[in-house]
Coordinates of C-alpha atoms and ligand atoms in Angstrom, one line a residue:
X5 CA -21.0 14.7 43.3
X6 CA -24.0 13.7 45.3
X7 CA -24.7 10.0 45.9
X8 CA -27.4 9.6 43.5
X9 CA -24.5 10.8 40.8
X10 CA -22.4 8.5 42.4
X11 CA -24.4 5.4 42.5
X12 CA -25.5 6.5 38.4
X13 CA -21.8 6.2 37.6
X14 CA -21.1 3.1 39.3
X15 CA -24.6 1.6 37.0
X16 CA -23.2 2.6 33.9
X17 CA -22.0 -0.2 32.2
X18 CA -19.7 0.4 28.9
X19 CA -21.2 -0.2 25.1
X20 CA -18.6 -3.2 24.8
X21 CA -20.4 -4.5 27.5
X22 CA -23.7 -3.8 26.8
X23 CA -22.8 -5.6 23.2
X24 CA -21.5 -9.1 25.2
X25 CA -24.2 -8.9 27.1
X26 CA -26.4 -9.4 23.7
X27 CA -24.3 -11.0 21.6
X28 CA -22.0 -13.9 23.4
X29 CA -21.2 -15.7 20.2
X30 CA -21.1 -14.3 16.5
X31 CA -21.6 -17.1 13.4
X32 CA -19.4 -15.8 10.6
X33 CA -21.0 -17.2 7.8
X34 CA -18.6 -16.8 5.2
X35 CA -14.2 -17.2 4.1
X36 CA -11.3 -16.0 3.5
X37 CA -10.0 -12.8 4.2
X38 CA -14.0 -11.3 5.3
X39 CA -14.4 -14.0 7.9
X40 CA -11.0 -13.8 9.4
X41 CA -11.6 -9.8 9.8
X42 CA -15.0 -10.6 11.2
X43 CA -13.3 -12.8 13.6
X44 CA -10.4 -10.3 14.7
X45 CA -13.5 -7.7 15.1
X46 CA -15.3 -10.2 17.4
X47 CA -12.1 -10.9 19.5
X48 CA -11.0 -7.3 20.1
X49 CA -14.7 -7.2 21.2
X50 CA -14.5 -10.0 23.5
X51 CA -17.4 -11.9 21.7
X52 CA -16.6 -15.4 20.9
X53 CA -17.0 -16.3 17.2
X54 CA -18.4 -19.6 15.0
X55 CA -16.9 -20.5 12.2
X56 CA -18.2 -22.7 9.1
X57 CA -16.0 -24.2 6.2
X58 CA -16.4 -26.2 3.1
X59 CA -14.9 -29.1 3.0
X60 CA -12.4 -27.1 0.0
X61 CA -11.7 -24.7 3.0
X62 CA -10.9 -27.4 5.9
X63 CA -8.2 -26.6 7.7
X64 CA -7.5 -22.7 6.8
X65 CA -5.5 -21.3 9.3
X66 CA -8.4 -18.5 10.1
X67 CA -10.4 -21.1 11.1
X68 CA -8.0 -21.6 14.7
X69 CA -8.8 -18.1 16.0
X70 CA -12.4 -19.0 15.9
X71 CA -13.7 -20.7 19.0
X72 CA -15.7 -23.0 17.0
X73 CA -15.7 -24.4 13.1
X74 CA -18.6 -26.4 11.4
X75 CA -18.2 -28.0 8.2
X76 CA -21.1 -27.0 6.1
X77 CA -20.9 -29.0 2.8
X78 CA -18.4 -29.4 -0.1
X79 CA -16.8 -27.2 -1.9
X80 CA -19.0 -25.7 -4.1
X81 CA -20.3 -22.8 -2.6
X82 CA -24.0 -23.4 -3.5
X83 CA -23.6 -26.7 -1.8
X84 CA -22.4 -25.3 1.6
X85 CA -21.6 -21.0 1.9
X86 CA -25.0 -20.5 0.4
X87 CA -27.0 -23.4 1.8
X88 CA -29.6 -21.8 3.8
X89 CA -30.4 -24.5 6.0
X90 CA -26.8 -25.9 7.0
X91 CA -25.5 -22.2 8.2
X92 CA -28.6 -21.9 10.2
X93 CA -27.8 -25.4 11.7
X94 CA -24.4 -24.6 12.6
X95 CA -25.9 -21.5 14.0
X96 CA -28.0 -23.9 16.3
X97 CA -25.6 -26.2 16.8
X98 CA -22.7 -23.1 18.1
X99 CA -25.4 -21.3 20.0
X100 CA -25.1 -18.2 18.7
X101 CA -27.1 -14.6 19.2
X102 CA -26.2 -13.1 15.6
X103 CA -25.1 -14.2 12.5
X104 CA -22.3 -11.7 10.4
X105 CA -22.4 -12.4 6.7
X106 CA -19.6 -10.6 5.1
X107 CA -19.6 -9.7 1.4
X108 CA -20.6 -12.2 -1.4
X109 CA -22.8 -15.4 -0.6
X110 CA -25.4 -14.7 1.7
X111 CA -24.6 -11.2 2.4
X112 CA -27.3 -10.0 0.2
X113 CA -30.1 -12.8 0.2
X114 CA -33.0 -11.2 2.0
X115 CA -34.8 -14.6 2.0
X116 CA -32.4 -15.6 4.7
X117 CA -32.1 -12.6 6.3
X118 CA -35.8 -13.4 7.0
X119 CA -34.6 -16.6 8.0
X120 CA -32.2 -15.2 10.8
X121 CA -35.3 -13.1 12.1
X122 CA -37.6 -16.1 12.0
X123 CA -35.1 -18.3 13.9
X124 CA -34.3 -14.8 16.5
X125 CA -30.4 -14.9 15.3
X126 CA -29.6 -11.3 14.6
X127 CA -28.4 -10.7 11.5
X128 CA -26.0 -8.5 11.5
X129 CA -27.0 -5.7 8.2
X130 CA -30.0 -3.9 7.6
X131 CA -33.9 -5.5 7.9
X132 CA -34.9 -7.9 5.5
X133 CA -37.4 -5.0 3.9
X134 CA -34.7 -2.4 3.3
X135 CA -32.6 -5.2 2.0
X136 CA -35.4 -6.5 -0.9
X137 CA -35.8 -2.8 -1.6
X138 CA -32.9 -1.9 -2.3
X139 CA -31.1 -4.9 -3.0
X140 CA -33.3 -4.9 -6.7
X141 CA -31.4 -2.4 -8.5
X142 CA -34.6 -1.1 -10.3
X143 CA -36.5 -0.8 -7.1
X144 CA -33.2 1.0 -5.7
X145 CA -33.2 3.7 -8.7
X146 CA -37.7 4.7 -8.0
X147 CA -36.2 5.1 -4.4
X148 CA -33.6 6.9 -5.3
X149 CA -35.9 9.1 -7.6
X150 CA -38.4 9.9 -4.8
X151 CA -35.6 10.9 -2.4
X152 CA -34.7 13.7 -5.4
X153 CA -31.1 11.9 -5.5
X154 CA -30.5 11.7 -9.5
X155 CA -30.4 8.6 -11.4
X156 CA -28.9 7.5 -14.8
X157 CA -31.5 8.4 -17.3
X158 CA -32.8 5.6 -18.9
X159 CA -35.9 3.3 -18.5
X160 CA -38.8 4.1 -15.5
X161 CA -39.0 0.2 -14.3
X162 CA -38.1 -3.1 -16.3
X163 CA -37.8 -4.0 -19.7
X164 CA -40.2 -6.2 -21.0
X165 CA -40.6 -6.0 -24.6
X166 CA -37.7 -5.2 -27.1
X167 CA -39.6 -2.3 -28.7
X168 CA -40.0 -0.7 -25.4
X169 CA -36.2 -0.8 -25.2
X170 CA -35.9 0.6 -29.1
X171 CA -37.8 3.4 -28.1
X172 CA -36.7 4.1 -24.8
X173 CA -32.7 4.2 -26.3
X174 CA -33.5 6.3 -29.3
X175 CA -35.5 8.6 -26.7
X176 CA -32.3 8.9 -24.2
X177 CA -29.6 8.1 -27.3
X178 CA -26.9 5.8 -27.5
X179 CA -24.9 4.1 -26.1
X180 CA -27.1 2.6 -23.3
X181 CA -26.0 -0.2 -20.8
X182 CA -28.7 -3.0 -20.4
X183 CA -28.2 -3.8 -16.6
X184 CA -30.0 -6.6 -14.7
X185 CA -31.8 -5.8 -11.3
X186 CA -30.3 -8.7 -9.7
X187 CA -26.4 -8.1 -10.9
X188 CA -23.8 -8.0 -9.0
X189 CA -19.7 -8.4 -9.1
X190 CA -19.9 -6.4 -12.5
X191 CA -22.1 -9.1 -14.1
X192 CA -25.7 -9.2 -16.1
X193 CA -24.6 -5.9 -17.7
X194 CA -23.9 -5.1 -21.4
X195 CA -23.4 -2.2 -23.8
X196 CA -25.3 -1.4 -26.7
X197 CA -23.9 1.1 -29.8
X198 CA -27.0 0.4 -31.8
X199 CA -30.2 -1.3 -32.9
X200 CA -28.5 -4.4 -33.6
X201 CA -26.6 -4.5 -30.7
X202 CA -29.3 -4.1 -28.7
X203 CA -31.3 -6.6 -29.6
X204 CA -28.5 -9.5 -28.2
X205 CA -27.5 -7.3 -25.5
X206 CA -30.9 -7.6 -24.1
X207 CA -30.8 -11.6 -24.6
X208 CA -27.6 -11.7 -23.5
X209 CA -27.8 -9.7 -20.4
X210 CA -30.8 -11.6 -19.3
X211 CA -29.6 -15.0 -19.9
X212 CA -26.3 -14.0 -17.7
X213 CA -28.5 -12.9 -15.0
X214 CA -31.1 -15.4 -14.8
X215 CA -27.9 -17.9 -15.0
X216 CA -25.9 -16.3 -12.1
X217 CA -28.5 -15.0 -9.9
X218 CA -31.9 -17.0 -10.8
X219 CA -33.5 -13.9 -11.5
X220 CA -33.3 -12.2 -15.4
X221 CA -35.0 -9.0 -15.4
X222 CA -33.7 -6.0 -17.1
X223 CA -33.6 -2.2 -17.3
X224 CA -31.8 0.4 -19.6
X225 CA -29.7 3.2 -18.7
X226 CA -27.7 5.8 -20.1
X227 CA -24.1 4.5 -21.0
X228 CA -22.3 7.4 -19.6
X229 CA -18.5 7.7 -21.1
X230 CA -15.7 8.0 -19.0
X231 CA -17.6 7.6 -16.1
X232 CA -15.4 7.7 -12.5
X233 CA -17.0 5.7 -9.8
X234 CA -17.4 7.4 -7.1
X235 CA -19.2 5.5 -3.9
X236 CA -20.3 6.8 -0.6
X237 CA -20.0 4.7 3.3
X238 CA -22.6 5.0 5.3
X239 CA -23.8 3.7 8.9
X240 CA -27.2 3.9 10.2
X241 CA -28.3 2.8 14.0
X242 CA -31.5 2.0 15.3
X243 CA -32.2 4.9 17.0
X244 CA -32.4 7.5 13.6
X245 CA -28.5 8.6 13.5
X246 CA -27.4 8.2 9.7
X247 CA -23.4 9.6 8.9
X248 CA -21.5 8.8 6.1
X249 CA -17.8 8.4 5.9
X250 CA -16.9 9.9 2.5
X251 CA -16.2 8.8 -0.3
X252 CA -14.0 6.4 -2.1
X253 CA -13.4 6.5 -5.7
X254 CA -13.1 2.9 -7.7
X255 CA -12.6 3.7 -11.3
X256 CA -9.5 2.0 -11.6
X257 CA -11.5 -1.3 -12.6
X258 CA -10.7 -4.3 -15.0
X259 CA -14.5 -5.0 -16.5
X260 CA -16.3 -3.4 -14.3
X261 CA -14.5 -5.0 -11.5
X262 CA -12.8 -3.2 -9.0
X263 CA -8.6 -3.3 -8.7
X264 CA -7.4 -0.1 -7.0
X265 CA -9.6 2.1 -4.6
X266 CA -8.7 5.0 -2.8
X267 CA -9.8 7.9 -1.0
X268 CA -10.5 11.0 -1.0
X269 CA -11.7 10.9 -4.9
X270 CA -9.1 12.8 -6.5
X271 CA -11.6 14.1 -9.0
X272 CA -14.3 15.7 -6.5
X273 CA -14.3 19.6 -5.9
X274 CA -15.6 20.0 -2.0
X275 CA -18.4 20.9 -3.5
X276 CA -19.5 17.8 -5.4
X277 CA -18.0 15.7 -2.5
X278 CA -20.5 17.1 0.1
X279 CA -23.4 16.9 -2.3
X280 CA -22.5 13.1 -2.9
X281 CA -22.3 12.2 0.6
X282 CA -25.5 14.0 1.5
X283 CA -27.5 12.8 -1.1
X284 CA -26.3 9.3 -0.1
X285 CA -27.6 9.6 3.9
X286 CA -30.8 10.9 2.5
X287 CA -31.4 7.7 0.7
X288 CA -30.6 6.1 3.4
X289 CA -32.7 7.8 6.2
X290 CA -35.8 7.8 3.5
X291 CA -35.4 3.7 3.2
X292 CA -35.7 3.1 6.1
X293 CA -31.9 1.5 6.0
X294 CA -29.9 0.6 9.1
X295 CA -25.9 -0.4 9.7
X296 CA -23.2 -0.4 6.9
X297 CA -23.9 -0.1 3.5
X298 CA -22.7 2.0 0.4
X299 CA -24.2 4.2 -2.1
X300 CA -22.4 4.0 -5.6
X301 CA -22.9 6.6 -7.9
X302 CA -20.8 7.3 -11.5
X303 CA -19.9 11.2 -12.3
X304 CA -19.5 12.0 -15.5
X305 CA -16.9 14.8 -17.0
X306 CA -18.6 17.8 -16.0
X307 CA -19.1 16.3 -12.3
X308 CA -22.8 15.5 -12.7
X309 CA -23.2 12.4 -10.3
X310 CA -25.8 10.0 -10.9
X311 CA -27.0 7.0 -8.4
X312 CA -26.4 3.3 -9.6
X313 CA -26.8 0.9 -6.8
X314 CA -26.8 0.1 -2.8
X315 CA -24.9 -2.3 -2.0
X316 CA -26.2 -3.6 1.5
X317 CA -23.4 -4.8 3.1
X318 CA -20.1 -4.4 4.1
X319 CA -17.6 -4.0 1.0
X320 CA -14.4 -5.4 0.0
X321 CA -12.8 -1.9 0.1
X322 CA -14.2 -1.1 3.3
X323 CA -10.7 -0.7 5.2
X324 CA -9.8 2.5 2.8
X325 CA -12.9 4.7 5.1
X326 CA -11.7 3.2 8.2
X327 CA -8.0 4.0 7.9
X328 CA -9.2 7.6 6.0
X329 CA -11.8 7.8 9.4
X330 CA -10.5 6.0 12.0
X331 CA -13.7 4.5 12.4
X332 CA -13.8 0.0 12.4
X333 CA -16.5 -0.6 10.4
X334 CA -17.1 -4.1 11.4
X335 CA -17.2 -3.6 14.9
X336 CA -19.7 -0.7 14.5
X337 CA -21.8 -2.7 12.6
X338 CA -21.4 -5.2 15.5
X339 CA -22.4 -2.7 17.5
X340 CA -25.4 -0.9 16.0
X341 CA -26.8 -4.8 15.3
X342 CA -26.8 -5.1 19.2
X343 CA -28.9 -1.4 19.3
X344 CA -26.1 0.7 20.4
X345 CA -26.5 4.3 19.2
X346 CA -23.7 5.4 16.9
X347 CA -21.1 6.9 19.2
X348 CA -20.0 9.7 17.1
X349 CA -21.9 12.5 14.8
X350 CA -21.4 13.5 11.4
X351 CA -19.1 16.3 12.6
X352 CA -16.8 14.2 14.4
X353 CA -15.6 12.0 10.8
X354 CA -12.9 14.2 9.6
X355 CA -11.3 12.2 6.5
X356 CA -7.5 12.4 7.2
X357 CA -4.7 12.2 4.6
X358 CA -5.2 9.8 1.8
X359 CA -5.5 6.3 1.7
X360 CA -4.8 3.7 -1.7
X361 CA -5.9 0.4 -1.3
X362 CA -5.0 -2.2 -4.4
X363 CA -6.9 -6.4 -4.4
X364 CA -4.5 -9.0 -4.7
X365 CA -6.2 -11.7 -6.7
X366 CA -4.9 -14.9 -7.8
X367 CA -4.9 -14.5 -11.4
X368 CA -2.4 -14.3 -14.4
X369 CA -2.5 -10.9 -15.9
X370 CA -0.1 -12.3 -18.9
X371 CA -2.9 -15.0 -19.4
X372 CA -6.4 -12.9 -19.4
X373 CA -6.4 -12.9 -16.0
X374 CA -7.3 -16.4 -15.6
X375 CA -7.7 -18.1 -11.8
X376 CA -4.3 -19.0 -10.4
X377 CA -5.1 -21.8 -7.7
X378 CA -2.4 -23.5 -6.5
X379 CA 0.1 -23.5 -3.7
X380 CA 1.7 -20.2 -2.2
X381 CA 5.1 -21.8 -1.9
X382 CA 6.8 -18.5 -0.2
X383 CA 5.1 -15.3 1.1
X384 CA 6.4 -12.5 2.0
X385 CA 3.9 -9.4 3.9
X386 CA 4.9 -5.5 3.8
X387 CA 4.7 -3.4 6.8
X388 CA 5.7 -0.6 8.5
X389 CA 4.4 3.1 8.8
X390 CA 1.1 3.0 7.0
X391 CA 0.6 -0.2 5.9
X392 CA -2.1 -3.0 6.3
X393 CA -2.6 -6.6 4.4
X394 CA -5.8 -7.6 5.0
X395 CA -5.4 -11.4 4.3
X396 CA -6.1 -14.9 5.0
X397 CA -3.2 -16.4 2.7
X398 CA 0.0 -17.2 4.3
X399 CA 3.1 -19.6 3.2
X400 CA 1.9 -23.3 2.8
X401 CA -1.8 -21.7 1.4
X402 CA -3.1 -23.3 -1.0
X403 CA -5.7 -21.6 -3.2
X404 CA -8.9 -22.8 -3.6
X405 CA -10.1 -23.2 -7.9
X406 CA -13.7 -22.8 -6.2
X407 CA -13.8 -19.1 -4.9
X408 CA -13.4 -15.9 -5.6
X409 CA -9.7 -15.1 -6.9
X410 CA -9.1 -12.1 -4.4
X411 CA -6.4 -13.4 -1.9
X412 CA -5.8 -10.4 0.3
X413 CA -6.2 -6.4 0.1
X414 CA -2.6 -4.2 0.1
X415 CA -3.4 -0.9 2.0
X416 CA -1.7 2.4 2.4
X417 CA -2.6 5.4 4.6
X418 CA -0.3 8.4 3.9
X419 CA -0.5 12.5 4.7
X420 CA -1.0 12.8 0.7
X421 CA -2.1 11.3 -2.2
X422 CA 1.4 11.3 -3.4
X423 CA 3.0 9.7 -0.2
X424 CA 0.1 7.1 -0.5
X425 CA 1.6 5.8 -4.3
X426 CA 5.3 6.0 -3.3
X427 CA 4.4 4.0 -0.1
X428 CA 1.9 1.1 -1.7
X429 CA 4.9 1.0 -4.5
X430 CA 7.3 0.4 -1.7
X431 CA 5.0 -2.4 -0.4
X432 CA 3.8 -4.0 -3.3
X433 CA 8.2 -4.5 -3.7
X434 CA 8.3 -6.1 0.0
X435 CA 5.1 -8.4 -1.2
X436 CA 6.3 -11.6 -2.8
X437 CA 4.2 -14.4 -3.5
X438 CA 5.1 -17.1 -5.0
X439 CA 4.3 -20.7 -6.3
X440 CA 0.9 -19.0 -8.3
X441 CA 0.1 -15.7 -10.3
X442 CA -1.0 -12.7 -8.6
X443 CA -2.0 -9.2 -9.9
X444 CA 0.8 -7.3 -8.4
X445 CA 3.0 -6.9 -11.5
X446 CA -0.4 -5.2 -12.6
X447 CA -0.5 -2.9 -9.7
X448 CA 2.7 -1.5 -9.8
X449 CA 2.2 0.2 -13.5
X450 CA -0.6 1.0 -12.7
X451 CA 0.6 3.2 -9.9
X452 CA 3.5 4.8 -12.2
X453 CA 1.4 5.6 -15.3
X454 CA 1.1 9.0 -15.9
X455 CA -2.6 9.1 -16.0
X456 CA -3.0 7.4 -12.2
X457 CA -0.4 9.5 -10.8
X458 CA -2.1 12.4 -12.1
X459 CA -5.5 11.2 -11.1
X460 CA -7.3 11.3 -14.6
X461 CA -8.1 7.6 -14.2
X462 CA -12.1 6.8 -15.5
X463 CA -13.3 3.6 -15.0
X464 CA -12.8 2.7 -18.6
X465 CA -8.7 3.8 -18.0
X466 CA -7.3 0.3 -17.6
X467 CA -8.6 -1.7 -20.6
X468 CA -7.9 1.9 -23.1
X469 CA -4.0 2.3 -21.7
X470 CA -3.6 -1.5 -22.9
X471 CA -2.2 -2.4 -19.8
X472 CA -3.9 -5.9 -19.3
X473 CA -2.8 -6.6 -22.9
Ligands
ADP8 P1 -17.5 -4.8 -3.9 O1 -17.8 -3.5 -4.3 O2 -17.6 -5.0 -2.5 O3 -16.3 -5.4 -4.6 P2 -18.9 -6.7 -5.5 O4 -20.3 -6.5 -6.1 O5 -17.7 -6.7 -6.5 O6 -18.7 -5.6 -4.4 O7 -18.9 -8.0 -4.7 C1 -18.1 -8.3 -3.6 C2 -17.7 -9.8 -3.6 O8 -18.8 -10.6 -3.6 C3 -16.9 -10.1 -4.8 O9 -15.9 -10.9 -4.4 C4 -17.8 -10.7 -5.8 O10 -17.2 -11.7 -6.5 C5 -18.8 -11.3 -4.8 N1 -20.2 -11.2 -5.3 C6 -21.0 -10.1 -5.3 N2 -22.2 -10.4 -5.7 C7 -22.2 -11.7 -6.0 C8 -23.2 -12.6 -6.4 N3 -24.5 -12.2 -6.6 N4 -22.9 -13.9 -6.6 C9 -21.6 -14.3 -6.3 N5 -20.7 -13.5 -5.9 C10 -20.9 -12.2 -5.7
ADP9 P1 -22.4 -4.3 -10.0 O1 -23.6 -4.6 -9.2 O2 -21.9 -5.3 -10.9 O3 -21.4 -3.7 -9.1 P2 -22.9 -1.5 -10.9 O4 -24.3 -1.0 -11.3 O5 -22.5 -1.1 -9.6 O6 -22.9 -3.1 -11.0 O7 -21.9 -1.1 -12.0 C1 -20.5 -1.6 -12.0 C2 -19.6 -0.7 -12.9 O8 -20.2 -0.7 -14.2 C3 -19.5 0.7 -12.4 O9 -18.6 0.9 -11.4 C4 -19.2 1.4 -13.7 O10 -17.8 1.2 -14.0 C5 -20.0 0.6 -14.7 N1 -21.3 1.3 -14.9 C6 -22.5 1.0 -14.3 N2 -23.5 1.8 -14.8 C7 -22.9 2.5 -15.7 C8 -23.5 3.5 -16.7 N3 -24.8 3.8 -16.7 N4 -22.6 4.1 -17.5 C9 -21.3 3.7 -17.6 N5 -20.8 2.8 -16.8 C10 -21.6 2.2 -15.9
MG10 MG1 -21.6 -2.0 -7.9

C-alpha cells in the first residue's frame, strides 16, 4: 500500500459515524410500541433520543431508555401527539438535529414536515412535496398513471357532483368503492351495489372523512371482489438508489384493517412478484420519493395488480421485510435522512424463508371488537428460535382508552411458510395477557382454518368464514 493509500484509510470514517456526526439527538415524536423501536434504533446507533408523552402516557416504561421525555399536552392526541407547535418546542427545548415520526399522528402531515424544514430539524421521511403528492390518494393514482403502473379503474380526479358518479359507475359497473383522498386506517371508504346505495355512500364517505381527517373529497373506483392485498417496501436515498424489499401480503384484515401479515405473498407466481415490486420503485424514482415508504396494490383472481395508495412512512408491519431481508428499516431510514447512500443494491435483498407476523390489539373479539383498556395484570412474552414481540406493554401496563388498540406485534421467521404457522401458534400459546381482552384467541383460528393454512385467504376471508362472529 503506498502512503497516500494509507493515510486514505486512516480518513475514512465509518457511516455510523458519519450519521452521529449529523444527527447527535433524535425527537421521537410519537408512542407506544413505534417510539420505543425508534428509540432501540437510535441507541444501537449511538444517537441519543427525545422523547414526548401525554400526560395519559406519563410514566410508560419506554420513556426510561430515552435520554430525555417532554410532556406535550393531555391525553387526547389532538391536544398533544398532533400539536404542531408543542413537538416542535420539545424539539427546541431537547436540542435535537432530526425529528422521527413513526406511523399514525404526524407521520403523514406534510404541513409539519414543512415545519421541521423551516425550523432546520430533519425530518426523518421523504420531502414535504413528495409527501403532499402522494400522500392525496387521488393525486397518488394520476402519478401512478403517468409512471404506466395500473390503477383501479374508476373515476379520472374527484367527485364532485352525484351524476358524475352515476355515470362514471354505470360506465365501469358495479360494485364501486367510494374512497376519500385523505383516508387512512381503513376509514372514509364505502361500498356501493347500486343507484341507491350510492347516493349515501357518497354522503357518507365524505362526511367520515371530512370528520376524521378535515378534508372530504372523494373518488370512485372499481370494487374489485376478492381482492388480496398485496404491498411493496421500498427505500430511496438521496443520491438516486431506489430498492425494494418485496412484498408482504395483508389480506387477512378485519374491515379493511390489517390483523395478520406475512411474507412472501403466498399467492404471487415469480412472475407477478417481480412485476409488483418493479412497478413499485418506478413510482418511486418518477416522484421524486426518498427513504421508507410502501406501495399498496390489490390483485385480483386472475393476478392482475392494481395500485391503491403510498403510504409515506414507515408501517406497522414493517418488521415482517426486515426479518424476510435482514435489512433494519429504521435505522436505514436514519441513515439515508443523514444522506448516507443506501449500502446495498437491489441484488444484494434476497428474501429468505417466510416470515408471519399477527397485531395484538386490545380489543374483545366476543364483544365486536370493542377497546379493552385496562390493566395487564400478568404478561407473559414468547421467545426462542424465530421469534420477536415488538412491544411496549409489559406487567403492571395499563392501557390507555385514548389510543390506538394495537399493544404489540407477535413475529415469526421460519425456513417455510408452514414452519412460520406451527411456530407463531406455538407463541401465541407462550403469550398470555391478562387483566384486559386481546385478539389472540382470534389469531390462533385464524392460523388453523383451512383456508389460511392453504393460503386462499382474500382480504374479504375473515368477516365471510364468520370468525369475528
Ligand atoms: P398500516 O398499513 O401501517 O397499518 P394504517 O393506515 O392502518 O397503516 O395506519 C397505521 C396506524 O396509524 C394505525 O394504527 C392507524 O390507526 C393510524 N392511522 C393511520 N392514519 C391515521 C389517521 N389519518 N388518523 C389517525 N390515525 C391514523
Ligand atoms: P387505507 O388508507 O385506509 O389503508 P386503502 O386504499 O389502502 O385505504 O385500502 C384499504 C383496504 O381496503 C385494502 O387493503 C383492501 O382490503 C380494501 N380496498 C381498497 N381499495 C379497494 C378496491 N378498489 N376494491 C376492493 N377492495 C379495496
Ligand atoms: Mg392502505
Amino acid at each position: 500500500m503506498t502512503s497516500f493509500g494509507r493515510h486514505h484509510e486512516l480518513e475514512k470514517i465509518s457511516p455510523e459515524k458519519r450519521v452521529r456526526s449529523m444527527y447527535k439527538r433524535i425527537l421521537v415524536a410519537n408512542r407506544g410500541e413505534i417510539a420505543l423501536r425508534i428509540i432501540r434504533a437510535c441507541r444501537e446507533l449511538g444517537v441519543e433520543t427525545v422523547a414526548i408523552f401525554s400526560e395519559a402516557d406519563r410514566g410508560a416504561a419506554y420513556l426510561d431508555l430515552a435520554d430525555e421525555a417532554f410532556c406535550v399536552g393531555p391525553a387526547k392526541g389532538s391536544d398533544s401527539y398532533r400539536k404542531i407547535d408543542r413537538v416542535i418546542s420539545a424539539a427546541e427545548i431537547g436540542n435535537v438535529q432530526a425529528i422521527h415520526p413513526g406511523y399514525g399522528f404526524l407521520a403523514e402531515n406534510a404541513h409539519f414536515n414543512e415545519v421541521c424544514r423551516s425550523c432546520k430539524i430533519d425530518f426523518i421521511g421523504p420531502t414535504p412535496e413528495a409527501m403532499a403528492r402522494l400522500g392525496d390518494k387521488n393525486s397518488a393514482r394520476k402519478l401512478a398513471r403517468e409512471a404506466k403502473v395500473p390503477v383501479v379503474p374508476g373515476s379520472d380526479g374527484l367527485i364532485r357532483e352525484e351524476s358524475e358518479a352515476m355515470r362514471i359507475a354505470h360506465e365501469i359497473g358495479f360494485p364501486v368503492l367510494v374512497k376519500a383522498s385523505a383516508g387512512g386506517g381503513g376509514r372514509g371508504m364505502r361500498v356501493a351495489l347500486n343507484d341507491l346505495a350510492l347516493k349515501s355512500a357518497l354522503s357518507q364517505a365524505a362526511a367520515e372523512a371530512e370528520a376524521a381527517f378535515g378534508d372530504g373529497s372523494i373518488y370512485l373506483e372499481k370494487y374489485v371482489e376478492h381482492p388480496r392485498h398485496v404491498e411493496v417496501q421500498v427505500l430511496a436515498d438521496h443520491h438516486g438508489n431506489v430498492v425494494h424489499l418485496w412484498e408482504r401480503d395483508c389480506s387477512t384484515q378485519r374491515r379493511h384493517q390489517k390483523l395478520i401479515e406475512e411474507s412472501p405473498s403466498p399467492h404471487l407466481t415469480q412472475e407477478t412478484r417481480v412485476a409488483i415490486c418493479e412497478a413499485a420503485v418506478r413510482l418511486v424514482k418518477a416522484c421524486g420519493y426518498t427513504n421508507a415508504g410502501t406501495v399498496e396494490f390489490i390483485v385480483d383472481q386472475t393476478g392482475n395488480f392494481y395500485f391503491i395508495e403510498v403510504n409515506a412512512r414507515i408501517q406497522v408491519e414493517h418488521p415482517v421485510s426486515e426479518m424476510i431481508t435482514g435489512i433494519d428499516l429504521i435505522k436505514s431510514q436514519i441513515r439515508v435522512a443523514a444522506g448516507e447512500p443506501l449500502p446495498f443494491t437491489q441484488a444484494d435483498i434476497v428474501p429468505r424463508g417466510a416470515v408471519i407476523e399477527c397485531r395484538i390489539n386490545a380489543e374483545d373479539p366476543a364483544k365486536n371488537f370493542q377497546p379493552s383498556p385496562g390493566k395487564i395484570e400478568k404478561m407473559y412474552v414468547p421467545g426462542g428460535f424465530g421469534v420477536r414481540f415488538d412491544s411496549h406493554a409489559h406487567p403492571g401496563y395499563t392501557v390507555s382508552p385514548h389510543y390506538d388498540s394495537m399493544i404489540g406485534k407477535l413475529i415469526v421467521h421460519q425456513p417455510t411458510r408452514n414452519e412460520a404457522i406451527e411456530c407463531m401458534l406455538r407463541a401465541l400459546d407462550e403469550l398470555r395477557i391478562e387483566g384486559i381482552k386481546t385478539t389472540i384467541p382470534l389469531h390462533r383460528e385464524i392460523l388453523r382454518h383451512a383456508a389460511f393454512v392453504e393460503g386462499r385467504v382474500d382480504t374479504t376471508f375473515v368477516e365471510r368464514s364468520g370468525l369475528t362472529q
